[in-house]
Short mmCIF file of C-alpha atoms in Angstrom, two decimals:
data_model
loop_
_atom_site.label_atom_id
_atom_site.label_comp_id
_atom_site.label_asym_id
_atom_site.label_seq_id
_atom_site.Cartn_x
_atom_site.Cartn_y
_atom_site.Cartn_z
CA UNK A 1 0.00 0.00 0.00
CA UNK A 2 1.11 3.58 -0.23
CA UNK A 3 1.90 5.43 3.22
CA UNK A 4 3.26 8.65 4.50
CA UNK A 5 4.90 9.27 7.71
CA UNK A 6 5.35 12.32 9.64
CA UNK A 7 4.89 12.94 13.12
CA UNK A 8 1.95 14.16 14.71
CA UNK A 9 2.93 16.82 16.48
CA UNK A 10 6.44 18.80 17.31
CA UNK A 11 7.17 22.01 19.54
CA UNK A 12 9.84 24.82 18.87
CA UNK A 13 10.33 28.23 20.28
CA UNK A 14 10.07 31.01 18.47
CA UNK A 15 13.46 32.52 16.90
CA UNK A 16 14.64 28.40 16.30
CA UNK A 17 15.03 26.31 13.57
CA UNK A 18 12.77 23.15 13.12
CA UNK A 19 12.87 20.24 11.23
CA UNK A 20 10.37 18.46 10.15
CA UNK A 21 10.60 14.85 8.39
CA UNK A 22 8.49 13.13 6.24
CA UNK A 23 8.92 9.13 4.98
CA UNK A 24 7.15 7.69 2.10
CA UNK A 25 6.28 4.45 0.50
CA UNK A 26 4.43 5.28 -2.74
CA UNK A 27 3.81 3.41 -6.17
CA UNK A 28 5.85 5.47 -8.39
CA UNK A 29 7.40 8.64 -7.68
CA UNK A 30 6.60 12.22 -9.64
CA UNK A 31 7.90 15.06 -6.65
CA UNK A 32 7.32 15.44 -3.03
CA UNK A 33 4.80 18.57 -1.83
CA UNK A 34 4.99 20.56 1.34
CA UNK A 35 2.10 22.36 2.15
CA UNK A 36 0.85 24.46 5.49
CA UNK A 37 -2.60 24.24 6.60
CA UNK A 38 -3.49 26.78 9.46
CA UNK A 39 -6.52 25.97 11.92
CA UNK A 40 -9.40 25.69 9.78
CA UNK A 41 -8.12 27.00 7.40
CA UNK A 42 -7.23 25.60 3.13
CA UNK A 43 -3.91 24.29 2.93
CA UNK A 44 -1.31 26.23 1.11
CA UNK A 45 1.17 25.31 -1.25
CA UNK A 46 5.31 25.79 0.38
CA UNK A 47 7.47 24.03 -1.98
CA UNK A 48 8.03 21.17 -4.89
CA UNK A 49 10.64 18.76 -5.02
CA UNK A 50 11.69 16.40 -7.67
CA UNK A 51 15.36 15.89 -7.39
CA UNK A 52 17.39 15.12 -5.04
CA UNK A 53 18.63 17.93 -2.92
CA UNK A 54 17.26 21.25 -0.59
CA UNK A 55 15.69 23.72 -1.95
CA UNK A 56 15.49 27.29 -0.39
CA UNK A 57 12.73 29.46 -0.31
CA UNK A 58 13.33 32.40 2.35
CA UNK A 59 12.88 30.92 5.84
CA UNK A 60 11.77 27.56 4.44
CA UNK A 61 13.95 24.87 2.69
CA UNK A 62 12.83 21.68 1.73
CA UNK A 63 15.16 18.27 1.26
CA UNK A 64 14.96 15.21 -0.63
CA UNK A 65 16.09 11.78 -0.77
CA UNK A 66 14.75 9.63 -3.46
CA UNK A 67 16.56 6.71 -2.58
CA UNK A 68 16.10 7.08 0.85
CA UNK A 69 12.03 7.82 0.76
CA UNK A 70 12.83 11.08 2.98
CA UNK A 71 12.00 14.66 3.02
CA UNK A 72 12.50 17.19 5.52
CA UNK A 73 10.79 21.05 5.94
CA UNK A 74 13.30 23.10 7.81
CA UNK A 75 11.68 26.29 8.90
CA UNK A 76 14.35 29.01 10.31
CA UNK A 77 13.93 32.04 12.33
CA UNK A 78 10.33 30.74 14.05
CA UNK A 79 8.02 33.39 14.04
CA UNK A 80 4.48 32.42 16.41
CA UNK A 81 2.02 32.75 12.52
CA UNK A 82 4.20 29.74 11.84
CA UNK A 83 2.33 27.55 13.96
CA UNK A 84 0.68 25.62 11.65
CA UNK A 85 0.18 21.89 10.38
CA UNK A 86 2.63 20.83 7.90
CA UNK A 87 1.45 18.71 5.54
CA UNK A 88 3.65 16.11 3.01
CA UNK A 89 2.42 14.80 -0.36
CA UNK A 90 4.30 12.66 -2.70
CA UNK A 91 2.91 12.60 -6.66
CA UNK A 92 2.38 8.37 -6.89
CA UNK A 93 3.15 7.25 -10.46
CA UNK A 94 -0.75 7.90 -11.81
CA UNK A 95 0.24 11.64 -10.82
CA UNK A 96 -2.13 10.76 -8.02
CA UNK A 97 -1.42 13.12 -4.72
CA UNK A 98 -1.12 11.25 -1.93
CA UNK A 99 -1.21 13.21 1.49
CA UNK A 100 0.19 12.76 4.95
CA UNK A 101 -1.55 13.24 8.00
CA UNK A 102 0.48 16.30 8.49
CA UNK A 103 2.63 17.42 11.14
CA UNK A 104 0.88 20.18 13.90
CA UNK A 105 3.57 22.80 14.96
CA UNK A 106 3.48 24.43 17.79
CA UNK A 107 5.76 27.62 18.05
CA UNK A 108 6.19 29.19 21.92
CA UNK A 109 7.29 32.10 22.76
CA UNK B 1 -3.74 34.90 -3.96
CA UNK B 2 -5.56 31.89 -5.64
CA UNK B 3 -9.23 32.16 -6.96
CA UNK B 4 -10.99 29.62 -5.99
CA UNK B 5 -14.39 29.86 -3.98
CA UNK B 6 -16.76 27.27 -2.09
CA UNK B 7 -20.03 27.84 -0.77
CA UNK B 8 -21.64 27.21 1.74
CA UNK B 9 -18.57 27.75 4.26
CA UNK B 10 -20.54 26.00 6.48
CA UNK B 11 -23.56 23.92 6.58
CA UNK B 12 -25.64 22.27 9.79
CA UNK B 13 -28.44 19.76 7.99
CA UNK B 14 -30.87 17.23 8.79
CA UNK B 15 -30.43 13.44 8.35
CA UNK B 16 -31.73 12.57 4.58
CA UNK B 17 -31.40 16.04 3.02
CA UNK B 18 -30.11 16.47 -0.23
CA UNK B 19 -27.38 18.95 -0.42
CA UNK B 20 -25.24 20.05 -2.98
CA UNK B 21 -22.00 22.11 -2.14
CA UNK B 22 -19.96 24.79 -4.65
CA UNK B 23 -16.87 25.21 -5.95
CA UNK B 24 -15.89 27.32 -8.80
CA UNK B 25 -12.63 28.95 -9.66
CA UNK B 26 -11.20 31.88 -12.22
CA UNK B 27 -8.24 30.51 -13.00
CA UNK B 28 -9.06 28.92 -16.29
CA UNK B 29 -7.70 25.31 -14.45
CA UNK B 30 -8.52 22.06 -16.07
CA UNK B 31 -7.79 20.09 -13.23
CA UNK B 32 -10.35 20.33 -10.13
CA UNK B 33 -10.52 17.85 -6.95
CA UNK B 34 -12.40 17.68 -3.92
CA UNK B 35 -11.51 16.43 -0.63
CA UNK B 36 -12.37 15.42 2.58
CA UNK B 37 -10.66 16.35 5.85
CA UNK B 38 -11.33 15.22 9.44
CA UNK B 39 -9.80 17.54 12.18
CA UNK B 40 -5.49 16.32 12.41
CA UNK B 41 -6.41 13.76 9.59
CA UNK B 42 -5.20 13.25 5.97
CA UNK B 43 -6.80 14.54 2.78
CA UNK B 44 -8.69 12.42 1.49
CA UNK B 45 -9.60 12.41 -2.63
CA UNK B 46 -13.10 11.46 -2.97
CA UNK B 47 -13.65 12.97 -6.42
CA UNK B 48 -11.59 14.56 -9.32
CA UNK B 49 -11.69 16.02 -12.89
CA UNK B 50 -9.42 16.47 -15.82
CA UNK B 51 -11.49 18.84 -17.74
CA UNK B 52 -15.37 19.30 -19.17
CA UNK B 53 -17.38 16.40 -18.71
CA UNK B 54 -14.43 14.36 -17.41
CA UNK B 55 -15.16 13.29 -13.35
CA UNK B 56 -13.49 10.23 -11.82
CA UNK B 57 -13.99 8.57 -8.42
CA UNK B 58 -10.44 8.95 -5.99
CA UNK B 59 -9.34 6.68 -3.15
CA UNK B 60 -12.13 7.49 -0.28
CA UNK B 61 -15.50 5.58 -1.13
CA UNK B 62 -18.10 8.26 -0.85
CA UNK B 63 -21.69 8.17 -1.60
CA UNK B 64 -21.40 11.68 -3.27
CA UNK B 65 -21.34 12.90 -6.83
CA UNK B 66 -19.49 15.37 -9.26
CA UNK B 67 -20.46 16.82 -12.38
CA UNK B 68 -18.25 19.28 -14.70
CA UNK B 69 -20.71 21.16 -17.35
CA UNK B 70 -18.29 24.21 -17.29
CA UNK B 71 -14.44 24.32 -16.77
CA UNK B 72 -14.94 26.86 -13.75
CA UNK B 73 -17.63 24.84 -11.90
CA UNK B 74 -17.27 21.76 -9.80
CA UNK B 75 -20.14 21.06 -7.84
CA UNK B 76 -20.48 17.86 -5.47
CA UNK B 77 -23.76 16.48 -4.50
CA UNK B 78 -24.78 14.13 -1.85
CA UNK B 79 -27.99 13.38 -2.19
CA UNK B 80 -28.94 12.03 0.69
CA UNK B 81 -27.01 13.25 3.64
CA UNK B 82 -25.86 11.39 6.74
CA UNK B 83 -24.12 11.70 10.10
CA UNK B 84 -21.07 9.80 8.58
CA UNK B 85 -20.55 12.75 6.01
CA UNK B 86 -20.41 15.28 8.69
CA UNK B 87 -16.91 16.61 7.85
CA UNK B 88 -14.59 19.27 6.32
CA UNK B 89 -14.63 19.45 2.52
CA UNK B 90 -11.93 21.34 0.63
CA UNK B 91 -12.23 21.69 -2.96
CA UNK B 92 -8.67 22.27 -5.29
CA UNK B 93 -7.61 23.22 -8.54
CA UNK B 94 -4.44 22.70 -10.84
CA UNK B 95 -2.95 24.02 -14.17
CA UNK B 96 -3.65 20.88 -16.77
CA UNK B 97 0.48 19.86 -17.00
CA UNK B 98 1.24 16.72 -15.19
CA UNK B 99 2.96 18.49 -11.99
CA UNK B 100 1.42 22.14 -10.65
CA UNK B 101 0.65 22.68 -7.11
CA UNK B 102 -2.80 22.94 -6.24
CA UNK B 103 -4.71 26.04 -5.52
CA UNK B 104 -7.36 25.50 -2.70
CA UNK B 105 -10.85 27.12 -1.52
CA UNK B 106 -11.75 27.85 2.04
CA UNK B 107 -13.62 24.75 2.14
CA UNK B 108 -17.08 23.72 3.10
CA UNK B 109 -17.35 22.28 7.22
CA UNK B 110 -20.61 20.01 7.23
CA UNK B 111 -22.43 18.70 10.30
CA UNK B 112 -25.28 16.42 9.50
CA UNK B 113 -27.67 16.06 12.65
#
């Protein structure tokens, strides 16, 4: 079956760095999403990745590992609207999305 | 800022209505998808469409159905509503190459009594 894997819930202080990982086992393989989803809220597209490597965007970088079946979000320089759910998607080979449970962050002051 | 809009944001019905929720978006987007979301849970894809008249089932069973007459409009309709469906529905939409991000609306959060 296909299956993502993040944890449920992490804690940081704001001003920190955070990392947060993401497995997958998917049929296929066509990029990995990162999206943030506040409280009630849509989610909202943070970053693509494809090939191997980290890709920076501002405060947030993603990583991937093909081989490996990782990803990591690293969020620098916490600020509290950052408290958010995180949420991973890999792109299965049908260029089906399949989503994580996400990962609730929890920035304190 | 993406352009996509659902309606009703949210919805409190009786047991056996029929309801149909909204989503349309200005983006010119072939793709369109909806969603369902429990509170800390994974999207689920219950329904999705490649362009006019195309609508395909996704992973999540669901008792609900889609129809695409116009590019910009995506409603879903269940038609006969129960307290298993009470949940959060999010609709999306994509640019028609293989790999875009998708664009969602504030969803729809329906309680059936």
């Amino acid at each position: 079956g296909q299956n993502i894997d993040q944890p449920t819930e992490m804690t940081a202080t704001e001003g920190a760095i955070v990392q947060i990982n993401c497995t997958y086992q998917t049929s296929g393989f066509n990029g990995l999403f990162w999206y943030q989803q506040h409280a009630g809220e849509a989610p909202t597209f943070l970053s693509y990745n494809v090939l191997d490597g980290l890709e920076e965007k501002g405060r947030f970088s993603s990583f991937l590992s093909r081989s490996k079946g990782y990803s990591y979000l690293l969020l620098k320089e916490l600020q509290m609207k950052d408290s958010a759910s995180y949420l991973c998607a890999v792109l299965d080979s049908n260029y089906q999305l399949i989503w994580g449970a996400g990962t609730k962050l929890i920035i304190k002051p | 800022e993406a352009d996509i809009y659902q309606t009703p944001r949210y919805l409190v019905i009786g047991t056996g209505k029929k309801i149909t929720l909204e989503c349309s978006q200005t983006m010119g987007h072939d793709k369109m998808y909806w969603y369902q979301q429990d509170p800390g849970m994974e999207l689920h894809l219950i329904h999705y469409s490649y362009g006019v008249n195309s609508t395909e089932k996704g992973d999540l069973s669901s008792e609900s159905t889609v129809s695409r007459i116009r590019t910009e409009h995506f409603p879903l309709t269940l038609e006969s509503a129960r307290p298993s469906h009470t949940s959060q529905y999010l609709c999306a939409s994509s640019r028609g190459q293989e790999v875009n991000e998708q664009f969602f609306g504030p969803g729809t959060r329906l309680t059936v009594l």
